[in-house]
């Protein structure tokens, strides 16, 4: 994997066309409809909206998607609440790998690669 340096970053930024605030506002409005609340936007909402201002298609496409799940003993229970208290981490990780865990089904339904 190539290291992305500061110079690389500025080089990529210089190739972008002018920022379009209208596209950003449209993406933010879409997130507001999805969220259906008056809460401030979450970090992902805000980042997606800002990236949309540079996207040639309008809304910035976040695909392909991948969800990485890292697990150790009791890690799934303590951090992500993906399992019941009596379940073992190994059993849940096997279910994830077999595509039978709830997170696996959600990933399949949203065209997201699940990497346990």
mmCIF file with all atom_site columns, C-alpha atoms in Angstrom:
data_model
loop_
_atom_site.group_PDB
_atom_site.id
_atom_site.type_symbol
_atom_site.label_atom_id
_atom_site.label_alt_id
_atom_site.label_comp_id
_atom_site.label_asym_id
_atom_site.label_entity_id
_atom_site.label_seq_id
_atom_site.pdbx_PDB_ins_code
_atom_site.Cartn_x
_atom_site.Cartn_y
_atom_site.Cartn_z
_atom_site.occupancy
_atom_site.B_iso_or_equiv
_atom_site.pdbx_formal_charge
_atom_site.auth_seq_id
_atom_site.auth_comp_id
_atom_site.auth_asym_id
_atom_site.auth_atom_id
_atom_site.pdbx_PDB_model_num
ATOM 1   C CA . UNK A 1 1   ? 0.000   0.000   0.000   1.00 0.00 ? 1   UNK A CA 1
ATOM 2   C CA . UNK A 1 2   ? 1.368   3.388   -0.998  1.00 0.00 ? 2   UNK A CA 1
ATOM 3   C CA . UNK A 1 3   ? 1.824   6.028   1.662   1.00 0.00 ? 3   UNK A CA 1
ATOM 4   C CA . UNK A 1 4   ? -0.272  9.103   0.910   1.00 0.00 ? 4   UNK A CA 1
ATOM 5   C CA . UNK A 1 5   ? 1.950   12.121  1.617   1.00 0.00 ? 5   UNK A CA 1
ATOM 6   C CA . UNK A 1 6   ? 1.045   15.753  2.138   1.00 0.00 ? 6   UNK A CA 1
ATOM 7   C CA . UNK A 1 7   ? 2.303   16.506  -1.382  1.00 0.00 ? 7   UNK A CA 1
ATOM 8   C CA . UNK A 1 8   ? 0.092   13.742  -2.787  1.00 0.00 ? 8   UNK A CA 1
ATOM 9   C CA . UNK A 1 9   ? -2.898  15.250  -0.989  1.00 0.00 ? 9   UNK A CA 1
ATOM 10  C CA . UNK A 1 10  ? -2.296  18.737  -2.380  1.00 0.00 ? 10  UNK A CA 1
ATOM 11  C CA . UNK A 1 11  ? -1.684  17.271  -5.835  1.00 0.00 ? 11  UNK A CA 1
ATOM 12  C CA . UNK A 1 12  ? -5.053  15.521  -5.748  1.00 0.00 ? 12  UNK A CA 1
ATOM 13  C CA . UNK A 1 13  ? -6.768  18.649  -4.425  1.00 0.00 ? 13  UNK A CA 1
ATOM 14  C CA . UNK A 1 14  ? -5.349  20.778  -7.255  1.00 0.00 ? 14  UNK A CA 1
ATOM 15  C CA . UNK A 1 15  ? -7.030  18.492  -9.821  1.00 0.00 ? 15  UNK A CA 1
ATOM 16  C CA . UNK A 1 16  ? -10.500 19.014  -8.393  1.00 0.00 ? 16  UNK A CA 1
ATOM 17  C CA . UNK A 1 17  ? -12.837 21.376  -10.158 1.00 0.00 ? 17  UNK A CA 1
ATOM 18  C CA . UNK A 1 18  ? -14.473 24.275  -8.370  1.00 0.00 ? 18  UNK A CA 1
ATOM 19  C CA . UNK A 1 19  ? -16.503 23.358  -5.304  1.00 0.00 ? 19  UNK A CA 1
ATOM 20  C CA . UNK A 1 20  ? -20.285 23.397  -5.848  1.00 0.00 ? 20  UNK A CA 1
ATOM 21  C CA . UNK A 1 21  ? -22.141 24.528  -2.711  1.00 0.00 ? 21  UNK A CA 1
ATOM 22  C CA . UNK A 1 22  ? -25.509 23.753  -4.329  1.00 0.00 ? 22  UNK A CA 1
ATOM 23  C CA . UNK A 1 23  ? -24.585 20.051  -4.536  1.00 0.00 ? 23  UNK A CA 1
ATOM 24  C CA . UNK A 1 24  ? -23.508 20.156  -0.884  1.00 0.00 ? 24  UNK A CA 1
ATOM 25  C CA . UNK A 1 25  ? -26.837 21.708  0.172   1.00 0.00 ? 25  UNK A CA 1
ATOM 26  C CA . UNK A 1 26  ? -28.817 19.139  -1.844  1.00 0.00 ? 26  UNK A CA 1
ATOM 27  C CA . UNK A 1 27  ? -26.946 16.252  -0.220  1.00 0.00 ? 27  UNK A CA 1
ATOM 28  C CA . UNK A 1 28  ? -27.428 17.808  3.237   1.00 0.00 ? 28  UNK A CA 1
ATOM 29  C CA . UNK A 1 29  ? -31.164 18.204  2.565   1.00 0.00 ? 29  UNK A CA 1
ATOM 30  C CA . UNK A 1 30  ? -31.360 14.535  1.569   1.00 0.00 ? 30  UNK A CA 1
ATOM 31  C CA . UNK A 1 31  ? -29.675 13.514  4.841   1.00 0.00 ? 31  UNK A CA 1
ATOM 32  C CA . UNK A 1 32  ? -32.130 15.728  6.761   1.00 0.00 ? 32  UNK A CA 1
ATOM 33  C CA . UNK A 1 33  ? -35.046 13.859  5.163   1.00 0.00 ? 33  UNK A CA 1
ATOM 34  C CA . UNK A 1 34  ? -33.493 10.491  5.960   1.00 0.00 ? 34  UNK A CA 1
ATOM 35  C CA . UNK A 1 35  ? -32.787 11.470  9.561   1.00 0.00 ? 35  UNK A CA 1
ATOM 36  C CA . UNK A 1 36  ? -36.307 12.904  10.125  1.00 0.00 ? 36  UNK A CA 1
ATOM 37  C CA . UNK A 1 37  ? -35.216 14.906  13.131  1.00 0.00 ? 37  UNK A CA 1
ATOM 38  C CA . UNK A 1 38  ? -33.984 18.330  14.057  1.00 0.00 ? 38  UNK A CA 1
ATOM 39  C CA . UNK A 1 39  ? -30.747 16.990  15.476  1.00 0.00 ? 39  UNK A CA 1
ATOM 40  C CA . UNK A 1 40  ? -27.504 18.306  14.001  1.00 0.00 ? 40  UNK A CA 1
ATOM 41  C CA . UNK A 1 41  ? -25.998 16.106  11.284  1.00 0.00 ? 41  UNK A CA 1
ATOM 42  C CA . UNK A 1 42  ? -23.805 13.207  12.312  1.00 0.00 ? 42  UNK A CA 1
ATOM 43  C CA . UNK A 1 43  ? -20.178 13.205  11.208  1.00 0.00 ? 43  UNK A CA 1
ATOM 44  C CA . UNK A 1 44  ? -20.854 10.815  8.307   1.00 0.00 ? 44  UNK A CA 1
ATOM 45  C CA . UNK A 1 45  ? -23.751 13.003  7.102   1.00 0.00 ? 45  UNK A CA 1
ATOM 46  C CA . UNK A 1 46  ? -21.595 16.126  7.160   1.00 0.00 ? 46  UNK A CA 1
ATOM 47  C CA . UNK A 1 47  ? -18.603 14.507  5.437   1.00 0.00 ? 47  UNK A CA 1
ATOM 48  C CA . UNK A 1 48  ? -20.810 12.964  2.732   1.00 0.00 ? 48  UNK A CA 1
ATOM 49  C CA . UNK A 1 49  ? -22.503 16.313  2.082   1.00 0.00 ? 49  UNK A CA 1
ATOM 50  C CA . UNK A 1 50  ? -19.180 18.146  1.787   1.00 0.00 ? 50  UNK A CA 1
ATOM 51  C CA . UNK A 1 51  ? -17.709 15.525  -0.564  1.00 0.00 ? 51  UNK A CA 1
ATOM 52  C CA . UNK A 1 52  ? -20.806 15.853  -2.760  1.00 0.00 ? 52  UNK A CA 1
ATOM 53  C CA . UNK A 1 53  ? -19.700 19.394  -3.635  1.00 0.00 ? 53  UNK A CA 1
ATOM 54  C CA . UNK A 1 54  ? -16.744 17.925  -5.554  1.00 0.00 ? 54  UNK A CA 1
ATOM 55  C CA . UNK A 1 55  ? -18.548 14.968  -7.075  1.00 0.00 ? 55  UNK A CA 1
ATOM 56  C CA . UNK A 1 56  ? -19.266 15.185  -10.814 1.00 0.00 ? 56  UNK A CA 1
ATOM 57  C CA . UNK A 1 57  ? -22.508 13.150  -10.500 1.00 0.00 ? 57  UNK A CA 1
ATOM 58  C CA . UNK A 1 58  ? -24.185 15.207  -7.788  1.00 0.00 ? 58  UNK A CA 1
ATOM 59  C CA . UNK A 1 59  ? -24.391 13.116  -4.625  1.00 0.00 ? 59  UNK A CA 1
ATOM 60  C CA . UNK A 1 60  ? -21.097 11.522  -3.675  1.00 0.00 ? 60  UNK A CA 1
ATOM 61  C CA . UNK A 1 61  ? -21.420 7.752   -4.122  1.00 0.00 ? 61  UNK A CA 1
ATOM 62  C CA . UNK A 1 62  ? -20.171 5.700   -1.196  1.00 0.00 ? 62  UNK A CA 1
ATOM 63  C CA . UNK A 1 63  ? -19.556 2.397   -2.898  1.00 0.00 ? 63  UNK A CA 1
ATOM 64  C CA . UNK A 1 64  ? -18.303 -0.178  -2.871  1.00 0.00 ? 64  UNK A CA 1
ATOM 65  C CA . UNK A 1 65  ? -18.924 -0.386  0.859   1.00 0.00 ? 65  UNK A CA 1
ATOM 66  C CA . UNK A 1 66  ? -17.257 -2.631  3.412   1.00 0.00 ? 66  UNK A CA 1
ATOM 67  C CA . UNK A 1 67  ? -17.871 -3.222  7.105   1.00 0.00 ? 67  UNK A CA 1
ATOM 68  C CA . UNK A 1 68  ? -14.931 -4.510  9.115   1.00 0.00 ? 68  UNK A CA 1
ATOM 69  C CA . UNK A 1 69  ? -15.752 -6.250  12.399  1.00 0.00 ? 69  UNK A CA 1
ATOM 70  C CA . UNK A 1 70  ? -12.902 -6.774  14.827  1.00 0.00 ? 70  UNK A CA 1
ATOM 71  C CA . UNK A 1 71  ? -13.551 -9.166  17.689  1.00 0.00 ? 71  UNK A CA 1
ATOM 72  C CA . UNK A 1 72  ? -11.868 -10.610 20.730  1.00 0.00 ? 72  UNK A CA 1
ATOM 73  C CA . UNK A 1 73  ? -13.252 -12.212 23.887  1.00 0.00 ? 73  UNK A CA 1
ATOM 74  C CA . UNK A 1 74  ? -16.282 -10.187 24.981  1.00 0.00 ? 74  UNK A CA 1
ATOM 75  C CA . UNK A 1 75  ? -15.390 -7.523  22.399  1.00 0.00 ? 75  UNK A CA 1
ATOM 76  C CA . UNK A 1 76  ? -18.629 -7.839  20.474  1.00 0.00 ? 76  UNK A CA 1
ATOM 77  C CA . UNK A 1 77  ? -20.735 -7.634  23.607  1.00 0.00 ? 77  UNK A CA 1
ATOM 78  C CA . UNK A 1 78  ? -18.920 -4.728  25.230  1.00 0.00 ? 78  UNK A CA 1
ATOM 79  C CA . UNK A 1 79  ? -18.410 -2.537  22.163  1.00 0.00 ? 79  UNK A CA 1
ATOM 80  C CA . UNK A 1 80  ? -21.000 -3.228  19.529  1.00 0.00 ? 80  UNK A CA 1
ATOM 81  C CA . UNK A 1 81  ? -23.854 -5.062  21.265  1.00 0.00 ? 81  UNK A CA 1
ATOM 82  C CA . UNK A 1 82  ? -23.955 -7.639  18.464  1.00 0.00 ? 82  UNK A CA 1
ATOM 83  C CA . UNK A 1 83  ? -24.590 -10.590 20.731  1.00 0.00 ? 83  UNK A CA 1
ATOM 84  C CA . UNK A 1 84  ? -26.469 -11.653 23.827  1.00 0.00 ? 84  UNK A CA 1
ATOM 85  C CA . UNK A 1 85  ? -24.712 -11.942 27.172  1.00 0.00 ? 85  UNK A CA 1
ATOM 86  C CA . UNK A 1 86  ? -24.655 -15.772 27.136  1.00 0.00 ? 86  UNK A CA 1
ATOM 87  C CA . UNK A 1 87  ? -23.215 -16.115 23.611  1.00 0.00 ? 87  UNK A CA 1
ATOM 88  C CA . UNK A 1 88  ? -19.524 -16.707 22.963  1.00 0.00 ? 88  UNK A CA 1
ATOM 89  C CA . UNK A 1 89  ? -17.545 -14.401 20.707  1.00 0.00 ? 89  UNK A CA 1
ATOM 90  C CA . UNK A 1 90  ? -16.258 -17.332 18.632  1.00 0.00 ? 90  UNK A CA 1
ATOM 91  C CA . UNK A 1 91  ? -19.814 -18.499 17.910  1.00 0.00 ? 91  UNK A CA 1
ATOM 92  C CA . UNK A 1 92  ? -20.872 -15.034 16.784  1.00 0.00 ? 92  UNK A CA 1
ATOM 93  C CA . UNK A 1 93  ? -17.801 -14.604 14.572  1.00 0.00 ? 93  UNK A CA 1
ATOM 94  C CA . UNK A 1 94  ? -18.564 -17.966 12.934  1.00 0.00 ? 94  UNK A CA 1
ATOM 95  C CA . UNK A 1 95  ? -22.139 -16.826 12.271  1.00 0.00 ? 95  UNK A CA 1
ATOM 96  C CA . UNK A 1 96  ? -20.776 -13.616 10.744  1.00 0.00 ? 96  UNK A CA 1
ATOM 97  C CA . UNK A 1 97  ? -18.411 -15.563 8.500   1.00 0.00 ? 97  UNK A CA 1
ATOM 98  C CA . UNK A 1 98  ? -21.232 -17.907 7.419   1.00 0.00 ? 98  UNK A CA 1
ATOM 99  C CA . UNK A 1 99  ? -23.508 -14.973 6.591   1.00 0.00 ? 99  UNK A CA 1
ATOM 100 C CA . UNK A 1 100 ? -26.130 -15.900 9.202   1.00 0.00 ? 100 UNK A CA 1
ATOM 101 C CA . UNK A 1 101 ? -25.672 -13.123 11.797  1.00 0.00 ? 101 UNK A CA 1
ATOM 102 C CA . UNK A 1 102 ? -27.973 -10.053 11.808  1.00 0.00 ? 102 UNK A CA 1
ATOM 103 C CA . UNK A 1 103 ? -25.061 -7.850  10.704  1.00 0.00 ? 103 UNK A CA 1
ATOM 104 C CA . UNK A 1 104 ? -24.464 -10.242 7.789   1.00 0.00 ? 104 UNK A CA 1
ATOM 105 C CA . UNK A 1 105 ? -28.064 -9.955  6.657   1.00 0.00 ? 105 UNK A CA 1
ATOM 106 C CA . UNK A 1 106 ? -27.949 -6.157  6.875   1.00 0.00 ? 106 UNK A CA 1
ATOM 107 C CA . UNK A 1 107 ? -24.724 -6.129  4.875   1.00 0.00 ? 107 UNK A CA 1
ATOM 108 C CA . UNK A 1 108 ? -26.276 -8.340  2.189   1.00 0.00 ? 108 UNK A CA 1
ATOM 109 C CA . UNK A 1 109 ? -29.329 -6.088  1.979   1.00 0.00 ? 109 UNK A CA 1
ATOM 110 C CA . UNK A 1 110 ? -27.215 -2.967  1.490   1.00 0.00 ? 110 UNK A CA 1
ATOM 111 C CA . UNK A 1 111 ? -24.626 -4.412  -0.920  1.00 0.00 ? 111 UNK A CA 1
ATOM 112 C CA . UNK A 1 112 ? -21.925 -4.094  1.743   1.00 0.00 ? 112 UNK A CA 1
ATOM 113 C CA . UNK A 1 113 ? -18.981 -6.476  2.031   1.00 0.00 ? 113 UNK A CA 1
ATOM 114 C CA . UNK A 1 114 ? -18.697 -7.822  5.574   1.00 0.00 ? 114 UNK A CA 1
ATOM 115 C CA . UNK A 1 115 ? -15.182 -8.666  6.692   1.00 0.00 ? 115 UNK A CA 1
ATOM 116 C CA . UNK A 1 116 ? -15.103 -10.360 10.131  1.00 0.00 ? 116 UNK A CA 1
#
